[in-house]
mmCIF file of C-alpha atoms in Angstrom:
data_model
loop_
_atom_site.group_PDB
_atom_site.id
_atom_site.type_symbol
_atom_site.label_atom_id
_atom_site.label_comp_id
_atom_site.label_asym_id
_atom_site.label_seq_id
_atom_site.Cartn_x
_atom_site.Cartn_y
_atom_site.Cartn_z
ATOM 1 C CA MET J 1479 48.415 25.714 -34.669
ATOM 2 C CA LEU J 1480 47.184 23.753 -32.324
ATOM 3 C CA GLU J 1481 45.236 26.056 -30.250
ATOM 4 C CA SER J 1482 42.842 26.771 -33.051
ATOM 5 C CA HIS J 1483 41.640 23.229 -33.320
ATOM 6 C CA HIS J 1484 38.601 21.973 -31.004
ATOM 7 C CA ARG J 1485 39.056 18.103 -30.785
ATOM 8 C CA LEU J 1486 42.287 16.825 -30.927
ATOM 9 C CA ALA J 1487 43.580 13.152 -30.939
ATOM 10 C CA LEU J 1488 46.006 11.263 -29.439
ATOM 11 C CA ILE J 1489 48.091 8.196 -30.634
ATOM 12 C CA ALA J 1490 51.384 7.168 -28.955
ATOM 13 C CA ASP J 1491 53.716 4.197 -29.615
ATOM 14 C CA LEU J 1492 52.121 3.194 -32.816
ATOM 15 C CA HIS J 1493 54.867 1.502 -34.025
ATOM 16 C CA GLY J 1494 54.502 1.800 -37.755
ATOM 17 C CA HIS J 1495 51.341 -1.305 -37.665
ATOM 18 C CA ILE J 1496 49.567 0.155 -40.205
ATOM 19 C CA GLU J 1497 46.403 -2.246 -39.378
ATOM 20 C CA ILE J 1498 45.918 -0.504 -36.185
ATOM 21 C CA LEU J 1499 46.167 3.075 -37.698
ATOM 22 C CA LEU J 1500 43.770 2.846 -40.418
ATOM 23 C CA PRO J 1501 41.208 1.880 -37.651
ATOM 24 C CA ALA J 1502 42.162 4.271 -35.563
ATOM 25 C CA LEU J 1503 41.638 6.838 -38.162
ATOM 26 C CA GLU J 1504 38.321 5.633 -39.017
ATOM 27 C CA LEU J 1505 37.244 6.448 -35.155
ATOM 28 C CA CYS J 1506 38.883 9.598 -35.191
ATOM 29 C CA HIS J 1507 36.961 10.541 -37.914
ATOM 30 C CA ALA J 1508 33.666 9.496 -37.090
ATOM 31 C CA GLU J 1509 34.301 11.386 -33.730
ATOM 32 C CA LYS J 1510 34.858 14.390 -35.672
ATOM 33 C CA VAL J 1511 38.604 15.125 -34.469
ATOM 34 C CA ASP J 1512 39.590 18.335 -35.627
ATOM 35 C CA ALA J 1513 43.313 17.307 -35.861
ATOM 36 C CA LEU J 1514 45.783 14.223 -34.661
ATOM 37 C CA VAL J 1515 48.580 14.555 -32.266
ATOM 38 C CA PHE J 1516 51.605 11.950 -32.775
ATOM 39 C CA LEU J 1517 52.432 11.387 -28.958
ATOM 40 C CA GLY J 1518 55.908 9.926 -30.443
ATOM 41 C CA ASP J 1519 57.186 6.680 -32.057
ATOM 42 C CA LEU J 1520 54.871 6.574 -34.704
ATOM 43 C CA ILE J 1521 56.735 4.372 -37.089
ATOM 44 C CA ASP J 1522 59.003 1.434 -35.798
ATOM 45 C CA ARG J 1523 59.816 -0.823 -39.291
ATOM 46 C CA ALA J 1524 61.187 1.159 -42.375
ATOM 47 C CA ASP J 1525 58.712 -1.573 -44.676
ATOM 48 C CA GLN J 1526 55.872 0.199 -42.706
ATOM 49 C CA ALA J 1527 57.064 3.786 -42.209
ATOM 50 C CA ASP J 1528 55.609 5.442 -46.120
ATOM 51 C CA ALA J 1529 52.113 3.686 -45.389
ATOM 52 C CA CYS J 1530 51.638 5.387 -42.035
ATOM 53 C CA VAL J 1531 52.641 8.331 -43.422
ATOM 54 C CA GLU J 1532 50.726 8.177 -46.637
ATOM 55 C CA ALA J 1533 47.412 6.820 -44.601
ATOM 56 C CA LEU J 1534 47.688 11.368 -42.891
ATOM 57 C CA ARG J 1535 47.512 12.714 -45.670
ATOM 58 C CA ASP J 1536 44.217 13.931 -45.430
ATOM 59 C CA TRP J 1537 44.536 14.924 -41.636
ATOM 60 C CA ARG J 1538 45.892 17.863 -39.798
ATOM 61 C CA ALA J 1539 48.669 15.493 -38.066
ATOM 62 C CA TYR J 1540 51.537 16.989 -35.754
ATOM 63 C CA GLY J 1541 53.934 14.614 -33.544
ATOM 64 C CA VAL J 1542 56.448 14.609 -31.673
ATOM 65 C CA SER J 1543 59.839 12.516 -31.782
ATOM 66 C CA GLY J 1544 60.632 9.411 -30.036
ATOM 67 C CA ASN J 1545 63.284 7.459 -29.333
ATOM 68 C CA HIS J 1546 62.044 4.945 -32.636
ATOM 69 C CA GLU J 1547 62.533 8.008 -34.784
ATOM 70 C CA ALA J 1548 65.028 9.159 -33.427
ATOM 71 C CA GLU J 1549 67.185 6.048 -34.264
ATOM 72 C CA MET J 1550 65.604 6.051 -38.227
ATOM 73 C CA LEU J 1551 67.650 9.472 -38.516
ATOM 74 C CA ALA J 1552 70.522 8.513 -36.881
ATOM 75 C CA ALA J 1553 70.574 5.243 -39.334
ATOM 76 C CA LEU J 1554 70.221 7.601 -42.039
ATOM 77 C CA ALA J 1555 72.405 10.342 -40.385
ATOM 78 C CA GLN J 1556 75.168 6.835 -41.414
ATOM 79 C CA GLY J 1557 74.406 6.867 -44.332
ATOM 80 C CA ALA J 1558 71.782 3.333 -44.578
ATOM 81 C CA ASP J 1559 69.084 3.083 -47.400
ATOM 82 C CA LEU J 1560 65.774 2.600 -45.641
ATOM 83 C CA LYS J 1561 63.939 2.926 -48.879
ATOM 84 C CA LEU J 1562 61.845 5.859 -47.751
ATOM 85 C CA LYS J 1563 59.736 8.442 -49.884
ATOM 86 C CA PRO J 1564 61.431 11.747 -49.899
ATOM 87 C CA GLU J 1565 58.120 13.190 -48.187
ATOM 88 C CA THR J 1566 58.292 10.235 -45.508
ATOM 89 C CA ILE J 1567 61.977 11.545 -44.636
ATOM 90 C CA GLN J 1568 60.509 14.901 -44.328
ATOM 91 C CA PHE J 1569 57.598 14.018 -41.804
ATOM 92 C CA ILE J 1570 60.095 12.694 -39.340
ATOM 93 C CA ARG J 1571 62.403 15.204 -39.589
ATOM 94 C CA ALA J 1572 60.028 17.913 -39.294
ATOM 95 C CA LEU J 1573 59.175 15.959 -35.420
ATOM 96 C CA GLU J 1574 60.026 18.234 -33.244
ATOM 97 C CA PRO J 1575 60.495 16.849 -29.386
ATOM 98 C CA ARG J 1576 57.542 18.314 -27.457
ATOM 99 C CA LEU J 1577 54.737 20.769 -28.206
ATOM 100 C CA ILE J 1578 52.711 23.306 -26.736
ATOM 101 C CA ALA J 1579 49.661 24.724 -26.749
ATOM 102 C CA GLY J 1580 48.747 27.346 -23.965
ATOM 103 C CA ASP J 1581 49.313 25.411 -21.110
ATOM 104 C CA VAL J 1582 48.736 21.314 -22.613
ATOM 105 C CA CYS J 1583 52.359 20.233 -23.511
ATOM 106 C CA PHE J 1584 52.791 16.987 -25.303
ATOM 107 C CA LEU J 1585 55.535 15.138 -25.614
ATOM 108 C CA HIS J 1586 56.800 11.198 -25.951
ATOM 109 C CA ASP J 1587 59.505 10.694 -22.677
ATOM 110 C CA GLU J 1588 60.233 13.550 -20.437
ATOM 111 C CA LEU J 1589 62.435 11.201 -17.864
ATOM 112 C CA GLU J 1590 65.745 9.286 -19.630
ATOM 113 C CA GLU J 1591 66.131 7.327 -17.058
ATOM 114 C CA PRO J 1592 66.255 3.586 -18.480
ATOM 115 C CA ARG J 1593 67.107 1.219 -15.080
ATOM 116 C CA VAL J 1594 63.442 3.237 -13.461
ATOM 117 C CA ASP J 1595 60.341 0.810 -14.278
ATOM 118 C CA PRO J 1596 58.233 3.023 -17.019
ATOM 119 C CA LEU J 1597 54.951 2.709 -14.242
ATOM 120 C CA GLN J 1598 57.379 4.020 -11.618
ATOM 121 C CA LYS J 1599 59.141 6.511 -13.853
ATOM 122 C CA PHE J 1600 55.681 8.074 -14.716
ATOM 123 C CA PHE J 1601 53.941 8.046 -11.111
ATOM 124 C CA ASN J 1602 56.983 10.021 -9.603
ATOM 125 C CA ARG J 1603 57.710 11.965 -12.211
ATOM 126 C CA GLU J 1604 57.353 16.104 -11.538
ATOM 127 C CA THR J 1605 53.965 17.344 -11.485
ATOM 128 C CA PRO J 1606 53.175 19.839 -15.063
ATOM 129 C CA ARG J 1607 52.672 23.115 -13.270
ATOM 130 C CA GLU J 1608 56.502 22.814 -12.056
ATOM 131 C CA ASN J 1609 57.717 22.205 -15.565
ATOM 132 C CA GLY J 1610 55.765 25.403 -16.842
ATOM 133 C CA TYR J 1611 52.160 23.581 -17.992
ATOM 134 C CA ARG J 1612 49.268 22.616 -16.575
ATOM 135 C CA VAL J 1613 48.587 19.344 -18.352
ATOM 136 C CA LEU J 1614 51.341 17.161 -19.936
ATOM 137 C CA PHE J 1615 50.278 14.254 -22.484
ATOM 138 C CA VAL J 1616 53.023 11.772 -22.839
ATOM 139 C CA GLY J 1617 53.865 8.334 -24.359
ATOM 140 C CA HIS J 1618 56.320 5.692 -24.401
ATOM 141 C CA THR J 1619 55.213 3.304 -21.348
ATOM 142 C CA HIS J 1620 52.404 1.766 -23.380
ATOM 143 C CA HIS J 1621 50.541 1.607 -20.355
ATOM 144 C CA ARG J 1622 47.434 3.376 -20.037
ATOM 145 C CA ALA J 1623 47.397 5.977 -16.698
ATOM 146 C CA ALA J 1624 46.815 9.303 -15.725
ATOM 147 C CA ARG J 1625 47.498 11.027 -12.648
ATOM 148 C CA SER J 1626 47.187 14.560 -11.445
ATOM 149 C CA ASP J 1627 48.646 16.550 -8.478
ATOM 150 C CA ASN J 1628 46.495 14.943 -6.149
ATOM 151 C CA GLY J 1629 47.742 10.971 -6.695
ATOM 152 C CA PRO J 1630 47.068 8.750 -9.404
ATOM 153 C CA LEU J 1631 43.354 9.393 -11.492
ATOM 154 C CA ASP J 1632 41.411 6.402 -12.349
ATOM 155 C CA VAL J 1633 40.722 6.153 -16.171
ATOM 156 C CA SER J 1634 38.132 3.262 -16.445
ATOM 157 C CA HIS J 1635 35.429 6.160 -15.741
ATOM 158 C CA ASN J 1636 34.915 10.379 -16.977
ATOM 159 C CA ILE J 1637 37.450 12.132 -15.178
ATOM 160 C CA THR J 1638 36.963 15.807 -15.020
ATOM 161 C CA LEU J 1639 39.542 18.560 -15.156
ATOM 162 C CA ASP J 1640 40.224 20.812 -12.020
ATOM 163 C CA PRO J 1641 41.489 24.024 -13.969
ATOM 164 C CA ASN J 1642 42.949 24.491 -10.590
ATOM 165 C CA ARG J 1643 44.927 20.745 -10.519
ATOM 166 C CA GLU J 1644 48.176 20.251 -12.362
ATOM 167 C CA TYR J 1645 47.692 16.272 -14.414
ATOM 168 C CA VAL J 1646 50.062 13.951 -16.221
ATOM 169 C CA ILE J 1647 48.269 11.705 -18.598
ATOM 170 C CA ASN J 1648 49.535 8.297 -20.856
ATOM 171 C CA PRO J 1649 47.025 7.510 -23.547
ATOM 172 C CA GLY J 1650 48.452 4.049 -23.579
ATOM 173 C CA GLY J 1651 50.322 2.481 -26.469
ATOM 174 C CA ALA J 1652 47.671 2.486 -30.117
ATOM 175 C CA ARG J 1653 46.950 -1.336 -29.338
ATOM 176 C CA GLY J 1654 44.603 0.030 -27.413
ATOM 177 C CA THR J 1655 42.440 2.734 -28.799
ATOM 178 C CA PRO J 1656 43.326 6.743 -29.133
ATOM 179 C CA CYS J 1657 42.585 9.782 -27.179
ATOM 180 C CA SER J 1658 40.930 12.661 -27.596
ATOM 181 C CA PHE J 1659 41.247 15.900 -25.810
ATOM 182 C CA GLN J 1660 39.495 19.315 -25.784
ATOM 183 C CA THR J 1661 39.143 21.688 -22.922
ATOM 184 C CA SER J 1662 37.295 19.953 -19.709
ATOM 185 C CA LYS J 1663 36.938 16.460 -19.221
ATOM 186 C CA ILE J 1664 38.900 12.982 -20.388
ATOM 187 C CA ASN J 1665 36.678 10.397 -20.862
ATOM 188 C CA ARG J 1666 36.914 6.520 -21.186
ATOM 189 C CA THR J 1667 35.487 4.976 -24.504
ATOM 190 C CA THR J 1668 35.234 1.563 -26.111
ATOM 191 C CA LYS J 1669 35.510 0.918 -29.656
ATOM 192 C CA ASN J 1670 31.599 -0.016 -29.071
ATOM 193 C CA THR J 1671 29.429 1.963 -31.342
ATOM 194 C CA LYS J 1672 26.787 2.090 -28.965
ATOM 195 C CA ASP J 1673 29.085 2.839 -26.052
ATOM 196 C CA THR J 1674 30.612 5.573 -27.746
ATOM 197 C CA LYS J 1675 27.207 7.615 -29.064
ATOM 198 C CA LYS J 1676 26.448 6.779 -25.810
ATOM 199 C CA ASN J 1677 30.228 9.307 -24.273
ATOM 200 C CA LYS J 1678 29.798 11.318 -27.601
ATOM 201 C CA LYS J 1679 28.241 14.032 -25.420
ATOM 202 C CA THR J 1680 31.614 14.548 -23.158
ATOM 203 C CA LEU J 1681 34.559 17.020 -24.753
ATOM 204 C CA CYS J 1682 37.162 14.509 -24.167
ATOM 205 C CA SER J 1683 37.825 11.082 -24.055
ATOM 206 C CA LEU J 1684 39.947 8.294 -22.817
ATOM 207 C CA TRP J 1685 39.190 5.983 -25.940
#
């Protein structure tokens, strides 16, 4: 279960780019991440789906279904021959709409309003506690952003999560860097080795 892991790496909207996933996994290994959580759209094109799932074989990997996984399952249901390995199809079918760990919820995109600008939709969404959660991690927009029930947050430096506040956090698309979450802080780190070591004392990082 997610609650049993001390440090989670959150990756959103990879869209099947194995050349981005592999360096991200190396970074997660260096940061001593316990498990991975994918916030939807891990895959896109069928020709890279097998490679992405194979790369996760040695990881404790969890994930939620995004619109691209839904489209792929719909194509399979209509009889499309996507030439996917059985274990890849099994992985995709096992994805849930959301994952819950205590008062933290992970999902791809809670609001379905296609005509609304993604960032406007993000900052206009309800606070998590109104939905039963204190912290909500989402993907889909490809834009790194965070807000509390007190307003938007600056994700360019450390953010301490106040237990009396509610948060919505989007780590941004995986073309950037992943986010790791533990219990009390979010801090932004670069892929630069010195920066990573300097910020290693934090419990949770938005890299």
